[in-house]
CSV table of C-alpha atoms in Angstrom, one decimal:
chain,number,residue,atom,x,y,z
R,1,MET,CA,95.4,122.6,131.5
R,2,SER,CA,92.5,120.1,130.8
R,3,VAL,CA,91.9,116.8,132.3
R,4,HIS,CA,91.3,115.5,128.8
R,5,PHE,CA,94.9,116.2,127.8
R,6,ALA,CA,96.3,114.5,130.9
R,7,ARG,CA,94.2,111.5,130.0
R,8,LEU,CA,95.5,111.5,126.4
R,9,VAL,CA,99.1,111.6,127.6
R,10,GLN,CA,98.5,108.7,130.0
R,11,GLN,CA,96.8,106.7,127.3
R,12,ALA,CA,99.7,107.3,124.9
R,13,LYS,CA,102.1,105.9,127.6
R,14,ILE,CA,99.9,102.8,128.0
R,15,THR,CA,99.4,102.3,124.2
R,16,PHE,CA,103.0,102.5,123.1
R,17,ASP,CA,104.6,100.7,126.1
R,18,GLN,CA,105.8,97.3,124.8
R,19,CYS,CA,104.7,95.7,128.0
R,20,ASN,CA,101.1,96.2,126.8
R,21,SER,CA,101.6,94.9,123.2
R,22,VAL,CA,98.9,92.2,123.6
R,23,GLN,CA,96.3,95.0,124.1
R,24,PHE,CA,97.8,97.3,121.5
R,25,ALA,CA,94.8,97.4,119.1
R,26,SER,CA,92.3,98.3,121.8
R,27,ASN,CA,94.6,100.8,123.4
R,28,PHE,CA,95.3,102.4,120.1
R,29,ALA,CA,91.6,102.8,119.5
R,30,SER,CA,91.2,104.4,122.9
R,31,LEU,CA,94.0,106.8,122.2
R,32,GLN,CA,92.5,107.6,118.8
R,33,LYS,CA,89.2,108.6,120.4
R,34,LEU,CA,91.0,111.0,122.8
R,35,VAL,CA,93.0,112.6,120.0
R,36,ASP,CA,89.9,113.0,117.9
R,37,ASP,CA,88.3,114.9,120.7
R,38,LEU,CA,91.3,117.1,121.5
R,39,LYS,CA,90.8,120.9,121.4
R,40,VAL,CA,93.4,123.6,121.2
R,41,THR,CA,92.3,124.9,124.6
R,42,ASP,CA,93.2,121.5,126.1
R,43,ILE,CA,96.9,122.1,125.3
R,44,ASN,CA,96.9,125.6,126.6
R,45,ILE,CA,98.8,127.3,123.8
R,46,ASN,CA,98.5,131.1,123.1
R,47,PRO,CA,96.1,131.3,120.2
R,48,GLU,CA,98.0,134.3,118.8
R,49,ILE,CA,100.6,131.9,117.3
R,50,PHE,CA,97.9,130.6,115.0
R,51,SER,CA,97.0,134.0,113.6
R,52,ARG,CA,98.0,135.7,110.3
R,53,ARG,CA,99.7,138.4,112.3
R,54,ALA,CA,102.1,135.8,113.7
R,55,PHE,CA,103.4,135.1,110.1
R,56,GLU,CA,103.7,138.8,109.1
R,57,VAL,CA,106.9,139.2,111.1
R,58,ARG,CA,109.9,139.9,108.9
R,59,GLU,CA,112.0,136.7,108.2
R,60,LYS,CA,109.3,134.5,109.8
R,61,ALA,CA,109.7,130.8,108.9
R,62,PRO,CA,106.9,129.3,106.9
R,63,CYS,CA,106.4,126.7,109.6
R,64,SER,CA,106.5,127.0,113.4
R,65,PHE,CA,107.2,124.0,115.7
R,66,VAL,CA,106.1,123.6,119.3
R,67,ASN,CA,107.7,120.7,121.1
R,68,ILE,CA,105.1,119.5,123.6
R,69,TYR,CA,106.6,116.3,125.0
R,70,GLU,CA,109.0,113.5,124.1
R,71,CYS,CA,110.0,110.3,125.8
R,72,PRO,CA,111.7,107.1,124.4
R,73,ILE,CA,108.4,105.7,123.1
R,74,PHE,CA,106.5,108.6,121.6
R,75,SER,CA,106.7,112.3,120.9
R,76,MET,CA,104.0,115.0,120.8
R,77,SER,CA,104.2,118.3,119.0
R,78,VAL,CA,102.3,121.1,117.2
R,79,PHE,CA,103.1,122.5,113.8
R,80,ILE,CA,101.7,125.7,112.5
R,81,LEU,CA,101.8,126.3,108.7
R,82,ALA,CA,101.6,129.7,107.0
R,83,GLU,CA,98.5,130.1,104.9
R,84,ASN,CA,98.7,128.1,101.6
R,85,TYR,CA,102.1,126.6,102.7
R,86,THR,CA,102.7,122.9,102.1
R,87,MET,CA,104.9,120.9,104.5
R,88,PRO,CA,106.8,118.8,101.9
R,89,LEU,CA,106.2,115.1,101.4
R,90,HIS,CA,108.0,113.1,104.0
R,91,ASP,CA,108.1,109.7,105.7
R,92,HIS,CA,107.7,108.2,109.2
R,93,PRO,CA,109.9,105.0,109.2
R,94,GLN,CA,108.0,102.2,111.0
R,95,MET,CA,106.0,104.6,113.0
R,96,TYR,CA,102.4,104.9,114.2
R,97,GLY,CA,100.9,108.4,114.3
R,98,PHE,CA,98.0,110.7,114.7
R,99,LEU,CA,97.6,114.2,113.1
R,100,LYS,CA,94.8,116.3,114.6
R,101,CYS,CA,94.0,119.7,113.1
R,102,ILE,CA,93.5,122.1,116.0
R,103,SER,CA,93.3,125.5,114.2
R,104,GLY,CA,92.4,126.6,110.7
R,105,SER,CA,92.1,123.9,108.0
R,106,VAL,CA,94.7,121.5,106.5
R,107,ARG,CA,94.7,119.2,103.5
R,108,VAL,CA,96.5,115.9,104.1
R,109,GLN,CA,97.7,113.9,101.1
R,110,SER,CA,99.0,110.5,102.1
R,111,PHE,CA,100.6,107.6,100.3
R,112,THR,CA,100.9,103.9,101.1
R,113,SER,CA,103.8,101.7,99.9
R,114,ILE,CA,102.5,99.1,97.4
R,115,LYS,CA,105.0,96.6,98.7
R,116,ASP,CA,106.1,95.9,102.2
R,117,GLU,CA,109.4,97.6,101.6
R,118,PRO,CA,111.8,98.7,104.3
R,119,PRO,CA,112.4,102.5,104.9
R,120,ILE,CA,115.1,104.1,102.8
R,121,ASP,CA,118.1,104.9,104.9
R,122,ASN,CA,120.7,107.4,104.1
R,123,SER,CA,123.3,104.8,103.0
R,124,SER,CA,120.9,102.8,100.9
R,125,THR,CA,121.2,102.6,97.1
R,126,LEU,CA,117.4,102.4,97.0
R,127,ARG,CA,116.1,105.9,96.2
R,128,THR,CA,112.5,105.3,95.0
R,129,ILE,CA,109.4,103.6,96.3
R,130,SER,CA,106.1,102.7,94.5
R,131,VAL,CA,103.1,103.9,96.4
R,132,HIS,CA,99.3,104.0,96.3
R,133,VAL,CA,97.8,107.5,96.3
R,134,ASN,CA,95.3,107.7,99.2
R,135,GLN,CA,92.2,109.9,99.1
R,136,PRO,CA,93.2,113.4,100.4
R,137,LYS,CA,91.6,114.5,103.7
R,138,LEU,CA,90.4,118.0,104.4
R,139,LEU,CA,90.6,118.5,108.1
R,140,ASP,CA,89.5,121.3,110.5
R,141,SER,CA,89.3,121.4,114.3
R,142,SER,CA,86.0,119.4,114.2
R,143,SER,CA,87.5,116.6,112.1
R,144,PRO,CA,88.8,113.3,113.5
R,145,ALA,CA,92.5,112.8,113.4
R,146,SER,CA,94.3,111.4,110.4
R,147,VAL,CA,96.1,108.1,111.2
R,148,LEU,CA,99.3,106.6,109.9
R,149,THR,CA,100.8,103.2,110.6
R,150,PRO,CA,104.0,101.5,109.6
R,151,ARG,CA,102.2,100.3,106.5
R,152,GLU,CA,99.3,102.7,105.9
R,153,GLY,CA,99.6,106.3,105.0
R,154,ASN,CA,103.2,106.4,106.1
R,155,PHE,CA,104.2,109.2,103.6
R,156,HIS,CA,102.3,112.5,103.6
R,157,GLU,CA,102.3,116.2,102.8
R,158,ILE,CA,100.2,118.7,104.6
R,159,THR,CA,98.9,122.1,103.3
R,160,ALA,CA,97.3,125.0,105.1
R,161,ILE,CA,94.1,125.8,103.2
R,162,SER,CA,91.1,128.2,103.4
R,163,GLY,CA,93.4,131.3,103.3
R,164,MET,CA,94.5,131.0,107.0
R,165,PRO,CA,97.4,129.4,108.8
R,166,GLY,CA,96.7,125.8,109.7
R,167,ALA,CA,97.9,124.1,112.9
R,168,PHE,CA,98.0,120.4,113.8
R,169,PHE,CA,98.9,118.4,116.9
R,170,ASP,CA,100.7,115.1,116.3
R,171,ILE,CA,101.8,112.0,118.1
R,172,LEU,CA,104.5,109.8,116.7
R,173,SER,CA,105.7,106.5,118.0
R,174,PRO,CA,108.5,105.7,118.2
R,175,PRO,CA,109.9,109.2,117.9
R,176,TYR,CA,112.3,110.3,115.2
R,177,ASP,CA,115.9,109.6,116.1
R,178,SER,CA,115.0,106.4,117.9
R,179,ARG,CA,116.7,103.3,116.5
R,180,LEU,CA,115.4,100.7,114.0
R,181,PRO,CA,117.1,97.3,114.0
R,182,THR,CA,119.6,97.0,111.1
R,183,PHE,CA,118.7,100.6,110.1
R,184,GLY,CA,119.9,103.0,112.8
R,185,LYS,CA,118.2,106.2,113.8
R,186,ARG,CA,114.8,107.0,112.3
R,187,LYS,CA,115.4,110.0,110.1
R,188,CYS,CA,112.8,112.1,108.3
R,189,SER,CA,113.4,111.8,104.6
R,190,PHE,CA,111.8,113.9,101.9
R,191,TYR,CA,110.4,112.9,98.5
R,192,ARG,CA,109.0,114.1,95.2
R,193,LYS,CA,106.2,112.5,93.3
R,194,THR,CA,106.6,111.2,89.7
R,195,GLN,CA,104.4,109.1,87.4
R,196,ILE,CA,106.1,106.2,85.7
R,197,SER,CA,104.0,103.7,83.5
R,198,GLY,CA,100.8,104.6,85.4
R,199,GLU,CA,102.4,104.1,88.8
R,200,CYS,CA,103.1,106.8,91.4
R,201,ILE,CA,106.7,106.8,92.4
R,202,LEU,CA,108.3,108.6,95.3
R,203,GLU,CA,111.9,109.7,94.8
R,204,LYS,CA,114.0,110.6,97.8
R,205,ILE,CA,115.4,114.2,97.7
R,206,PRO,CA,117.4,116.4,100.0
R,207,THR,CA,115.4,118.6,102.4
R,208,PRO,CA,113.7,121.2,100.3
R,209,LEU,CA,115.2,124.7,100.8
R,210,HIS,CA,111.8,126.3,101.4
R,211,TYR,CA,111.1,124.1,104.4
R,212,TYR,CA,112.4,125.3,107.7
R,213,CYS,CA,110.8,126.0,111.1
R,214,ASP,CA,111.1,128.4,114.0
R,215,ASN,CA,110.7,127.0,117.5
R,216,ILE,CA,108.0,128.3,119.9
R,217,HIS,CA,108.5,127.7,123.6
R,218,TYR,CA,105.9,125.6,125.3
R,219,GLU,CA,105.4,125.8,129.1
R,220,PRO,CA,104.4,122.2,130.0
R,221,PRO,CA,101.8,121.5,132.6
R,222,PRO,CA,103.0,120.0,135.9
R,223,PHE,CA,102.2,116.4,135.0
R,224,LEU,CA,104.6,116.6,132.0
R,225,ARG,CA,107.3,118.5,133.9
R,226,ASP,CA,107.4,115.7,136.5
R,227,ASP,CA,108.3,113.0,133.9
């Protein structure tokens, strides 16, 4: 297990601890640099799970999920997408996040709310949101991480490209299922894109039937097991 990954985890703890909110911008920049430089070997995951062979197993899900670490203030995970598969458009309610490609190549298409609108909860009558379409990003393992904030790029879809499975490491803070004031638990909502009068509108939809994951066990390094 690399020293680099241990430094990244420690920096995430510092960055997202509310006690350090005054230094958030500088801490966030330091964390971004560590995520940008992350390699798949730092995390110590079997490279076989990123191969085409891994997705040739009968009844294999189109997406594999590896839970790396979660605490009350942030979560870390790895997703592996089958070749040409698109993880459907979804949101990250009031979250900060990094998405770092660690194997293959992925295309990230993100969207930013035009207005400072609250997230759509499950009980709300609000079902649509107007968004700005951001320039898509094509990422491979040498690319810097894609960044999202509570305001910028908070909706995105990710596609494995180049005819290979694509894998990415992500950090989200706060994690899904943590509570938002007056909102409740942060839930991942899914959307479809429509064009109305020249505007791009995202309409909330049920979880697409084609999207489901299998779980791959991760053996955490000692410094994560001790938490």
